[in-house]
Amino acid sequence: MDRIRLNASAKNQLATLKRRTGIEHNNALCRHALCISLANPSVPPLESFSFGGGIEIDWRTLTGGQDALYLNLLAVRILSEGKKVSEEVVRQTFIQHVHRGLSYLVSRREDDLLVELAKSLEAIAN
Amino acid sequence: MAKLTILSISVENLGPFKERQTLELRVTGRRPVILVKALNGSGKTTLLTALQVGLYGHKAISGMKRTEYEQLMLGMQRKDAVGNSSVEVLVLVEIGGAPRTLTVRREWRRKGSDLIESLSIFEDGSKDLIFSDTWDEFIGSILPAELVQLFLFDGEKIEALANPERLPDLLRRATEVFLGIGGIEALGGDLKALERRSMLKNKDSSAEFESARANVASWEDQEQSLANELGNSIQAQASAKNVVEQAQRALSKYTAEAQRRGLAAYEQAASIRHTVVVSQKESEAARSALAEVLSDPVLPMVWLPSLWQRYIESWEADQHSRHSKLLAQEFKKRDQRLVAAMAQKLPKNATDAFRQALAEDLQQFSSKRPSNQPTLQDAPPKEAERQMEDGKKRLRQALDRLAATREDLDRAEQQIGQIPAEEQIATILKSLQERTKEATAAEAQLAAITTRIEELQTNLIHVRARLGGAQERLTTEFRDRSLEAKGLEASIRARKALLLFKDKLLASKAQWLSEMITNEFRNLLRKRNLVSKVLVDPVSYQVSIEDGKGQELSMDRLSAGERQLLAISVLSALIKERKGGRFPVVVDTPLARLDQEHRSSLIKRFFATVSHQVVVLSTDQEVDGIAYDTLKPYTNSEYSLDYDDGVGSTTINKTTAENFA
């Protein structure tokens, strides 16, 4: 796990989200997308992504120095689904969840997405 | 009450007198008459003239001009004489009981064709210079020069006085002098002169006076107009103040209105906009901070609380299996150490059994470990949770901050929303400007009026000062002018009054005069029944005679002698009436036309009584016989003037009564 690739629609979504939230870095947006998707216990549909016109993100950058934690989380999720943990599975799971999460985020209609995200996060925390 | 007596008269180089001749004229009270007899041409008239001229100078001969007088004196000077002509009169003057003896000397010397007269007064043998200057006045106070002819008169001229045309005039003048009416006349004349003088002076000063008057008038006009303007300006100021107040009221009212209508907001728009910008920036910053918080790598874990729970459990299990594995390894090593130690002390079979038991136990222990657990990487949830908590806190703060800035921004934007559009505000601004302009204009107007008022007041003070000065000048410099104006009026009034007074006085005197004259005339006249009354008309002083039957006789009806007598009675009446000062009477040939009877009555009634000193100058024929005898008791001394044909001059000689016997 050193480089992660995302497809073109994810790239577009990221651009949109950047504009709507004011969060400048793709990695931060991707982290939230991943976690929001992981919070949903349903398994994302298995789709084969074509990464043409997409983007590449460095794994370490993406995890913001918390790669172990994210890997552990993915592993726990994979295990909870009764799958075997392997690097390929982890990558696959990660990519699916990120894409699904980005779609979730983009589909939110609030005017101020940043504040809404923060408030949702708060609500869950308390 | 002055009394003048002539003690002597000396004449030199005058008429028939060549060498100095002296006539002594002292008299005693009882015998007042000095008789001087002379033939015609021997100097009687010269003596009379010398007396008149000696005392009075040119004033003695009334109605004569100075040049005529000089001609007269020149004519009297002798061609054959050397030295000057002179007349010296020694007089005794008694005023207030202190008798003074004075010598009055007049000298005439030729200088080419001119005649220089000099007068000197001697008292106690020394010349009195001051008296010489004031002599005319002095002698005039004793007997006015106008009356000299009445006291020192020429009998031949009396006939002329008896002329009915001339008599009234003489009478009137004499009366006037006697009554001191001359004073009134003089006063009137002085007043007239004063009037004339002031007229003349006014001619000179009137231009100046008029200009001063005009000056005052112009200042007065200026003051008036300034005062008017000041009054108007003060009114204008009051109304301007009202206008200003109204304008200011309107302005402040409108300003309030305009503020209500967003003007203040408009005026504050810039700051509001600035606030908005600041708030926006704040808000942006808060958002960025929030974004920053959300970019925390651990914070997203908050999204998945159930998975996180599972992770904690997995982590615990993983840790546990790790520890068990380590323990088993340690147990194994210990078992091996224990088995090795037991093999030396115990039998083999016991050692094998022990090894067996240990191996089973380890087996037992190891079997409890979960198998095929993928080992988790080193990321303890505790640490992550700490970071999460921190992230949550920061999230809270960032949210709060953002909310606050949002509120600020909202408020600012609300205010921005209240800022009216420029075109909306334009009309307000315009009318506000207009009202401000109005207020300013009104204030300027008021200020101008106020300034003008101050100017006017200053001017007015100045003009009043100038006016006061001009008036002051008019009253001081032209006080005499205004006094003169008053004086002129007063003088005119006074002259009227004087005239009236004089006429009344004369009229009242006329009555009395007629009585006096009647008295004297009847004393002198033989035909007593001819005349019952001499009337003097109070206005014209025409003398008329009433006979016994009450018929009026005109003077023409009288004979020449009678007329002479009438004239003498008039003189007598006048002389006796003269109370101002007693004066000698000199008569020159008074008896020429009179008959014997009339002569003696004249002597008795006139010569003897008319004065304290009577000098009678007569021809050898006039005082003779009966007349002489009649005069004798009254005569003090007698002289004769003897003319010597050979020498061509007269000498004066005292004669005794025997010579006349």
Short mmCIF file of C-alpha atoms in Angstrom, two decimals, chain B residues 15-442:
data_model
loop_
_atom_site.label_atom_id
_atom_site.label_comp_id
_atom_site.label_asym_id
_atom_site.label_seq_id
_atom_site.Cartn_x
_atom_site.Cartn_y
_atom_site.Cartn_z
CA GLY B 15 -8.84 188.08 13.51
CA PRO B 16 -8.21 191.57 14.78
CA PHE B 17 -6.15 190.31 17.70
CA LYS B 18 -2.47 190.25 16.89
CA GLU B 19 -0.58 190.23 20.17
CA ARG B 20 -1.98 188.21 22.95
CA GLN B 21 -5.01 189.90 24.47
CA THR B 22 -6.69 188.75 27.65
CA LEU B 23 -10.21 189.37 28.79
CA GLU B 24 -10.86 188.81 32.49
CA LEU B 25 -14.33 187.37 33.05
CA ARG B 26 -14.51 186.67 36.78
CA VAL B 27 -17.92 187.38 38.23
CA THR B 28 -19.52 187.31 41.64
CA GLY B 29 -22.85 185.65 42.16
CA ARG B 30 -24.94 188.79 42.49
CA ARG B 31 -23.65 190.47 39.34
CA PRO B 32 -23.43 187.95 36.60
CA VAL B 33 -22.95 190.32 33.68
CA ILE B 34 -19.69 191.22 31.96
CA LEU B 35 -20.21 193.93 29.40
CA VAL B 36 -17.89 194.14 26.43
CA LYS B 37 -18.41 197.03 24.11
CA ALA B 38 -16.85 197.36 20.75
CA LEU B 39 -17.34 198.95 17.43
CA ASN B 40 -18.08 196.81 14.46
CA GLY B 41 -15.03 195.06 13.21
CA SER B 42 -13.05 195.33 16.39
CA GLY B 43 -13.40 191.69 17.29
CA LYS B 44 -16.66 190.92 19.11
CA THR B 45 -17.59 188.07 16.89
CA THR B 46 -13.98 186.90 16.83
CA LEU B 47 -14.08 186.83 20.62
CA LEU B 48 -17.28 184.79 20.57
CA THR B 49 -15.85 182.41 18.04
CA ALA B 50 -12.62 182.18 20.03
CA LEU B 51 -14.62 181.20 23.11
CA GLN B 52 -16.59 178.59 21.24
CA VAL B 53 -13.60 177.21 19.42
CA GLY B 54 -11.33 177.40 22.41
CA LEU B 55 -13.59 175.22 24.47
CA TYR B 56 -15.02 172.96 21.84
CA GLY B 57 -12.73 173.03 18.86
CA HIS B 58 -14.39 172.21 15.60
CA LYS B 59 -17.42 170.78 17.36
CA ALA B 60 -18.42 174.23 18.44
CA ILE B 61 -19.66 175.20 15.05
CA SER B 62 -22.39 172.73 14.42
CA GLY B 63 -23.06 171.45 10.97
CA MET B 64 -19.61 172.47 9.83
CA LYS B 65 -17.27 170.06 8.20
CA ARG B 66 -13.76 169.72 9.40
CA THR B 67 -12.36 171.27 6.24
CA GLU B 68 -14.74 174.22 6.48
CA TYR B 69 -13.65 174.69 10.07
CA GLU B 70 -10.04 174.70 8.98
CA GLN B 71 -10.84 177.25 6.31
CA LEU B 72 -12.53 179.38 8.93
CA MET B 73 -9.54 179.24 11.24
CA LEU B 74 -7.16 179.90 8.37
CA GLY B 75 -9.22 182.86 7.41
CA MET B 76 -8.97 184.19 10.92
CA GLN B 77 -5.21 183.86 11.05
CA ARG B 78 -3.35 187.07 10.42
CA LYS B 79 -0.93 187.37 7.56
CA ASP B 80 1.17 189.90 9.37
CA ALA B 81 1.72 187.85 12.46
CA VAL B 82 4.60 185.62 13.35
CA GLY B 83 4.04 182.54 15.40
CA ASN B 84 0.96 180.49 15.83
CA SER B 85 -2.59 181.48 16.49
CA SER B 86 -3.83 180.49 19.87
CA VAL B 87 -6.80 180.73 22.15
CA GLU B 88 -6.36 180.14 25.85
CA VAL B 89 -9.39 179.83 28.06
CA LEU B 90 -9.01 179.71 31.84
CA VAL B 91 -11.98 177.94 33.33
CA LEU B 92 -13.15 177.07 36.83
CA VAL B 93 -14.87 173.71 36.92
CA GLU B 94 -16.84 172.69 39.99
CA ILE B 95 -17.78 169.07 40.07
CA GLY B 96 -18.89 167.46 43.28
CA GLY B 97 -17.69 170.42 45.31
CA ALA B 98 -14.03 170.13 44.29
CA PRO B 99 -13.19 173.18 42.17
CA ARG B 100 -10.51 172.76 39.53
CA THR B 101 -8.92 175.54 37.64
CA LEU B 102 -7.94 174.48 34.16
CA THR B 103 -6.26 176.22 31.30
CA VAL B 104 -7.47 175.12 27.89
CA ARG B 105 -5.05 176.14 25.19
CA ARG B 106 -5.53 175.57 21.51
CA GLU B 107 -2.85 176.41 19.02
CA TRP B 108 -2.99 176.45 15.27
CA ARG B 109 0.08 176.43 13.11
CA ARG B 110 0.29 176.51 9.40
CA LYS B 111 1.91 173.68 7.59
CA GLY B 112 1.81 174.54 3.94
CA SER B 113 -1.84 174.99 3.11
CA ASP B 114 -2.91 172.82 6.05
CA LEU B 115 -3.62 173.88 9.57
CA ILE B 116 -2.43 171.82 12.50
CA GLU B 117 -4.45 172.25 15.65
CA SER B 118 -3.09 171.16 19.02
CA LEU B 119 -4.86 171.14 22.33
CA SER B 120 -3.25 171.19 25.73
CA ILE B 121 -4.85 171.28 29.13
CA PHE B 122 -2.89 172.71 32.03
CA GLU B 123 -3.78 172.25 35.65
CA ASP B 124 -1.75 173.96 38.37
CA GLY B 125 0.73 175.05 35.71
CA SER B 126 1.52 171.57 34.40
CA LYS B 127 0.27 169.97 31.26
CA ASP B 128 -2.12 167.09 31.71
CA LEU B 129 -1.62 164.83 28.75
CA ILE B 130 -4.41 162.43 29.47
CA PHE B 131 -6.83 165.23 30.10
CA SER B 132 -5.84 166.75 26.76
CA ASP B 133 -7.05 163.62 25.08
CA THR B 134 -10.28 163.39 26.99
CA TRP B 135 -11.13 167.07 27.12
CA ASP B 136 -13.78 166.98 24.44
CA GLU B 137 -15.61 164.33 26.33
CA PHE B 138 -15.20 166.17 29.60
CA ILE B 139 -16.50 169.48 28.37
CA GLY B 140 -19.25 167.66 26.48
CA SER B 141 -20.43 166.13 29.74
CA ILE B 142 -20.83 169.61 31.21
CA LEU B 143 -22.50 171.05 28.13
CA PRO B 144 -22.98 169.12 24.95
CA ALA B 145 -21.37 170.75 21.94
CA GLU B 146 -24.71 170.93 20.15
CA LEU B 147 -25.90 173.42 22.73
CA VAL B 148 -22.91 175.73 22.63
CA GLN B 149 -24.71 177.89 20.12
CA LEU B 150 -27.54 178.34 22.58
CA PHE B 151 -25.28 179.52 25.36
CA LEU B 152 -22.69 181.37 23.38
CA PHE B 153 -24.85 182.93 20.75
CA ASP B 154 -24.80 185.63 18.22
CA GLY B 155 -27.74 187.99 18.44
CA GLU B 156 -27.78 188.41 14.72
CA LYS B 157 -28.30 184.75 14.38
CA ILE B 158 -31.18 184.88 16.78
CA GLU B 159 -33.20 186.49 14.12
CA ALA B 160 -32.59 183.48 12.02
CA LEU B 161 -33.82 181.40 14.91
CA ALA B 162 -36.93 183.44 14.94
CA ASN B 163 -37.62 182.19 11.48
CA PRO B 164 -40.62 179.90 11.85
CA GLU B 165 -39.15 177.24 9.59
CA ARG B 166 -36.02 176.85 11.62
CA LEU B 167 -37.42 177.28 15.05
CA PRO B 168 -39.16 173.93 15.39
CA ASP B 169 -36.02 172.15 14.44
CA LEU B 170 -33.92 174.08 16.92
CA LEU B 171 -36.50 173.66 19.61
CA ARG B 172 -36.70 170.01 19.02
CA ARG B 173 -32.93 169.57 18.99
CA ALA B 174 -32.46 171.69 22.02
CA THR B 175 -35.17 169.86 23.87
CA GLU B 176 -33.68 166.59 22.88
CA VAL B 177 -30.30 167.63 24.20
CA PHE B 178 -31.71 169.01 27.39
CA LEU B 179 -33.77 166.02 28.10
CA GLY B 180 -30.80 163.82 27.49
CA ILE B 181 -32.67 162.62 24.50
CA GLY B 182 -29.40 163.07 22.72
CA GLY B 183 -28.38 160.07 24.75
CA ILE B 184 -31.34 158.23 23.38
CA GLU B 185 -30.42 159.39 19.92
CA ALA B 186 -26.83 158.43 20.47
CA LEU B 187 -27.97 155.08 21.72
CA GLY B 188 -30.16 154.70 18.68
CA GLY B 189 -27.26 155.76 16.49
CA ASP B 190 -24.96 153.35 18.27
CA LEU B 191 -27.48 150.61 17.79
CA LYS B 192 -27.74 151.50 14.15
CA ALA B 193 -23.99 151.48 13.84
CA LEU B 194 -23.89 148.17 15.62
CA GLU B 195 -26.46 146.80 13.24
CA ARG B 196 -24.54 148.12 10.29
CA ARG B 197 -21.30 146.74 11.64
CA SER B 198 -22.76 143.37 12.34
CA MET B 199 -24.29 143.42 8.89
CA LEU B 200 -20.90 144.13 7.43
CA LYS B 201 -19.22 141.59 9.64
CA ASN B 202 -21.89 139.11 8.79
CA LYS B 203 -21.22 139.75 5.16
CA ASP B 204 -17.71 138.54 5.81
CA SER B 205 -18.49 135.80 8.23
CA SER B 206 -21.82 134.81 6.80
CA ALA B 207 -20.24 132.60 4.17
CA GLU B 208 -18.26 130.85 6.85
CA PHE B 209 -21.27 130.75 9.12
CA GLU B 210 -23.43 129.38 6.36
CA SER B 211 -20.88 126.73 5.59
CA ALA B 212 -20.71 125.81 9.27
CA ARG B 213 -24.47 125.73 9.36
CA ALA B 214 -24.51 123.62 6.21
CA ASN B 215 -21.90 121.42 7.82
CA VAL B 216 -24.08 120.89 10.86
CA ALA B 217 -27.07 120.31 8.64
CA SER B 218 -25.24 117.73 6.57
CA TRP B 219 -24.05 115.92 9.70
CA GLU B 220 -27.60 116.03 10.97
CA ASP B 221 -28.82 114.56 7.70
CA GLN B 222 -26.18 111.87 7.87
CA GLU B 223 -27.07 111.08 11.45
CA GLN B 224 -30.73 110.91 10.55
CA SER B 225 -30.18 108.61 7.60
CA LEU B 226 -27.78 106.43 9.57
CA ALA B 227 -30.21 106.19 12.45
CA ASN B 228 -32.98 105.27 10.00
CA GLU B 229 -30.82 102.67 8.35
CA LEU B 230 -29.81 101.33 11.74
CA GLY B 231 -33.44 100.99 12.75
CA ASN B 232 -34.25 99.22 9.50
CA SER B 233 -31.20 97.00 9.84
CA ILE B 234 -32.13 96.03 13.36
CA GLN B 235 -35.57 95.03 12.13
CA ALA B 236 -33.96 93.20 9.24
CA GLN B 237 -31.66 91.48 11.71
CA ALA B 238 -34.60 90.29 13.77
CA SER B 239 -36.31 88.90 10.70
CA ALA B 240 -33.04 87.38 9.49
CA LYS B 241 -32.67 85.71 12.88
CA ASN B 242 -36.14 84.26 12.43
CA VAL B 243 -35.23 83.05 8.98
CA VAL B 244 -32.06 81.45 10.31
CA GLU B 245 -33.93 79.76 13.12
CA GLN B 246 -36.55 78.46 10.71
CA ALA B 247 -33.92 77.22 8.31
CA GLN B 248 -32.01 75.52 11.09
CA ARG B 249 -35.16 73.96 12.45
CA ALA B 250 -36.08 72.70 9.01
CA LEU B 251 -32.58 71.37 8.54
CA SER B 252 -32.42 69.49 11.82
CA LYS B 253 -35.92 68.15 11.31
CA TYR B 254 -35.03 66.99 7.86
CA THR B 255 -31.78 65.53 9.07
CA ALA B 256 -33.66 63.43 11.61
CA GLU B 257 -36.10 62.41 8.92
CA ALA B 258 -33.30 61.53 6.54
CA GLN B 259 -31.57 59.44 9.16
CA ARG B 260 -34.76 57.59 9.71
CA ARG B 261 -34.85 57.00 6.02
CA GLY B 262 -31.42 55.42 5.93
CA LEU B 263 -29.28 58.43 5.51
CA ALA B 264 -27.21 57.60 8.53
CA ALA B 265 -26.86 54.07 7.27
CA TYR B 266 -25.87 55.51 3.95
CA GLU B 267 -23.36 57.75 5.53
CA GLN B 268 -22.10 54.81 7.58
CA ALA B 269 -22.16 52.55 4.59
CA ALA B 270 -18.46 52.57 4.20
CA SER B 271 -17.87 51.50 7.76
CA ILE B 272 -20.66 49.00 7.54
CA ARG B 273 -19.15 47.64 4.39
CA HIS B 274 -15.84 47.52 6.10
CA THR B 275 -17.43 45.68 8.99
CA VAL B 276 -18.93 43.26 6.54
CA VAL B 277 -15.60 42.74 4.88
CA VAL B 278 -13.97 42.19 8.23
CA SER B 279 -16.76 39.84 9.29
CA GLN B 280 -16.43 38.00 6.03
CA LYS B 281 -12.74 37.66 6.57
CA GLU B 282 -13.34 36.50 10.11
CA SER B 283 -15.89 34.09 8.90
CA GLU B 284 -13.55 32.84 6.22
CA ALA B 285 -10.84 32.41 8.76
CA ALA B 286 -13.22 30.55 11.04
CA ARG B 287 -14.20 28.31 8.17
CA SER B 288 -10.61 27.68 7.29
CA ALA B 289 -9.96 26.86 10.92
CA LEU B 290 -12.90 24.46 10.85
CA ALA B 291 -11.63 22.95 7.64
CA GLU B 292 -8.27 22.67 9.29
CA VAL B 293 -9.85 20.90 12.26
CA LEU B 294 -11.72 18.58 9.97
CA SER B 295 -8.47 17.81 8.20
CA ASP B 296 -7.23 16.14 11.36
CA PRO B 297 -6.30 12.57 10.42
CA VAL B 298 -7.89 10.93 13.47
CA LEU B 299 -11.10 12.92 13.69
CA PRO B 300 -12.91 11.01 10.92
CA MET B 301 -12.89 7.99 13.25
CA VAL B 302 -15.75 9.71 15.05
CA TRP B 303 -18.00 8.79 12.10
CA LEU B 304 -17.83 5.05 12.96
CA PRO B 305 -18.50 4.52 16.67
CA SER B 306 -19.59 0.81 16.29
CA LEU B 307 -16.61 -0.15 14.17
CA TRP B 308 -14.43 1.73 16.59
CA GLN B 309 -15.86 -0.36 19.44
CA ARG B 310 -15.05 -3.48 17.46
CA TYR B 311 -11.57 -2.16 16.86
CA ILE B 312 -11.01 -1.72 20.57
CA GLU B 313 -12.11 -5.28 21.20
CA SER B 314 -9.93 -6.61 18.38
CA TRP B 315 -7.06 -4.61 19.73
CA GLU B 316 -7.58 -6.13 23.22
CA ALA B 317 -7.70 -9.64 21.77
CA ASP B 318 -4.68 -9.06 19.69
CA GLN B 319 -2.75 -7.80 22.65
CA HIS B 320 -3.87 -10.79 24.70
CA SER B 321 -2.77 -13.34 22.12
CA ARG B 322 0.50 -11.54 21.80
CA HIS B 323 1.08 -11.82 25.51
CA SER B 324 0.01 -15.50 25.62
CA LYS B 325 2.42 -16.28 22.87
CA LEU B 326 5.20 -14.60 24.75
CA LEU B 327 4.24 -16.46 27.94
CA ALA B 328 4.17 -19.82 26.17
CA GLN B 329 7.60 -19.15 24.84
CA GLU B 330 8.77 -18.26 28.33
CA PHE B 331 6.98 -21.30 29.78
CA LYS B 332 8.64 -23.49 27.21
CA LYS B 333 12.07 -22.15 28.08
CA ARG B 334 11.32 -22.61 31.78
CA ASP B 335 10.04 -26.15 31.21
CA GLN B 336 13.20 -27.02 29.41
CA ARG B 337 15.23 -25.54 32.29
CA LEU B 338 13.10 -27.41 34.82
CA VAL B 339 13.35 -30.77 32.90
CA ALA B 340 17.11 -30.37 32.64
CA ALA B 341 17.33 -29.70 36.36
CA MET B 342 15.02 -32.64 37.28
CA ALA B 343 16.91 -35.13 35.06
CA GLN B 344 19.93 -34.93 37.30
CA LYS B 345 18.02 -35.46 40.51
CA LEU B 346 15.16 -37.73 39.51
CA PRO B 347 15.02 -41.08 37.81
CA LYS B 348 14.53 -41.08 34.09
CA ASN B 349 11.02 -42.25 34.06
CA ALA B 350 10.02 -39.56 36.58
CA THR B 351 11.71 -36.99 34.44
CA ASP B 352 9.88 -38.17 31.38
CA ALA B 353 6.60 -38.07 33.24
CA PHE B 354 7.36 -34.53 34.40
CA ARG B 355 8.32 -33.43 30.86
CA GLN B 356 5.09 -35.03 29.68
CA ALA B 357 3.08 -33.16 32.24
CA LEU B 358 4.71 -29.82 31.41
CA ALA B 359 4.22 -30.33 27.71
CA GLU B 360 0.54 -31.05 28.27
CA ASP B 361 0.18 -28.04 30.44
CA LEU B 362 1.78 -25.79 27.84
CA GLN B 363 -0.43 -27.39 25.24
CA GLN B 364 -3.34 -26.62 27.45
CA PHE B 365 -2.31 -23.01 27.83
CA SER B 366 -1.59 -22.47 24.17
CA SER B 367 -4.88 -23.93 23.06
CA LYS B 368 -6.79 -21.08 24.73
CA ARG B 369 -5.20 -18.53 22.32
CA PRO B 370 -7.28 -17.62 19.28
CA SER B 371 -5.63 -18.90 16.27
CA ASN B 372 -5.00 -17.29 12.85
CA GLN B 373 -5.59 -13.78 14.16
CA PRO B 374 -3.90 -11.45 11.78
CA THR B 375 -1.71 -9.35 13.86
CA LEU B 376 -2.80 -5.69 14.03
CA GLN B 377 -0.29 -2.96 13.49
CA ASP B 378 0.83 -0.84 16.33
CA ALA B 379 -1.95 1.75 16.70
CA PRO B 380 -3.31 1.68 20.21
CA PRO B 381 -6.91 3.00 20.35
CA LYS B 382 -6.22 4.80 23.61
CA GLU B 383 -3.80 7.11 21.93
CA ALA B 384 -6.13 7.63 18.99
CA GLU B 385 -8.96 8.38 21.35
CA ARG B 386 -6.94 11.07 23.07
CA GLN B 387 -6.32 12.65 19.72
CA MET B 388 -10.01 12.27 18.87
CA GLU B 389 -11.07 14.00 22.06
CA ASP B 390 -8.74 16.80 21.29
CA GLY B 391 -10.06 16.99 17.76
CA LYS B 392 -13.65 17.08 19.01
CA LYS B 393 -12.83 19.92 21.35
CA ARG B 394 -11.21 21.83 18.59
CA LEU B 395 -14.15 21.12 16.36
CA ARG B 396 -16.49 22.54 18.95
CA GLN B 397 -14.44 25.67 19.27
CA ALA B 398 -14.11 26.13 15.57
CA LEU B 399 -17.84 25.73 15.17
CA ASP B 400 -18.59 28.23 17.90
CA ARG B 401 -16.17 30.67 16.43
CA LEU B 402 -17.66 30.21 13.02
CA ALA B 403 -21.18 30.66 14.38
CA ALA B 404 -20.13 33.87 16.10
CA THR B 405 -18.50 35.27 13.02
CA ARG B 406 -21.53 34.19 11.07
CA GLU B 407 -23.74 36.21 13.37
CA ASP B 408 -21.53 39.21 13.05
CA LEU B 409 -21.54 38.80 9.35
CA ASP B 410 -25.30 38.43 9.30
CA ARG B 411 -25.75 41.56 11.32
CA ALA B 412 -23.36 43.47 9.13
CA GLU B 413 -25.08 42.19 6.08
CA GLN B 414 -28.40 43.19 7.53
CA GLN B 415 -27.06 46.68 7.97
CA ILE B 416 -25.76 46.56 4.48
CA GLY B 417 -29.24 45.61 3.48
CA GLN B 418 -30.51 48.73 5.21
CA ILE B 419 -28.19 50.95 3.25
CA PRO B 420 -30.45 52.60 0.74
CA ALA B 421 -29.41 52.68 -2.83
CA GLU B 422 -27.64 55.74 -4.08
CA GLU B 423 -30.49 56.88 -6.31
CA GLN B 424 -32.92 56.39 -3.46
CA ILE B 425 -30.81 58.57 -1.26
CA ALA B 426 -30.04 61.11 -4.00
CA THR B 427 -33.25 63.06 -3.59
CA ILE B 428 -32.85 63.05 0.17
CA LEU B 429 -29.30 64.17 -0.15
CA LYS B 430 -30.30 66.84 -2.61
CA SER B 431 -33.00 68.30 -0.42
CA LEU B 432 -30.72 67.98 2.58
CA GLN B 433 -28.10 69.90 0.66
CA GLU B 434 -30.65 72.49 -0.32
CA ARG B 435 -31.75 72.92 3.26
CA THR B 436 -28.16 73.14 4.41
CA LYS B 437 -27.54 75.73 1.74
CA GLU B 438 -30.61 77.65 2.84
CA ALA B 439 -29.52 77.56 6.45
CA THR B 440 -26.00 78.64 5.51
CA ALA B 441 -27.29 81.42 3.28
CA ALA B 442 -29.60 82.63 6.04
#
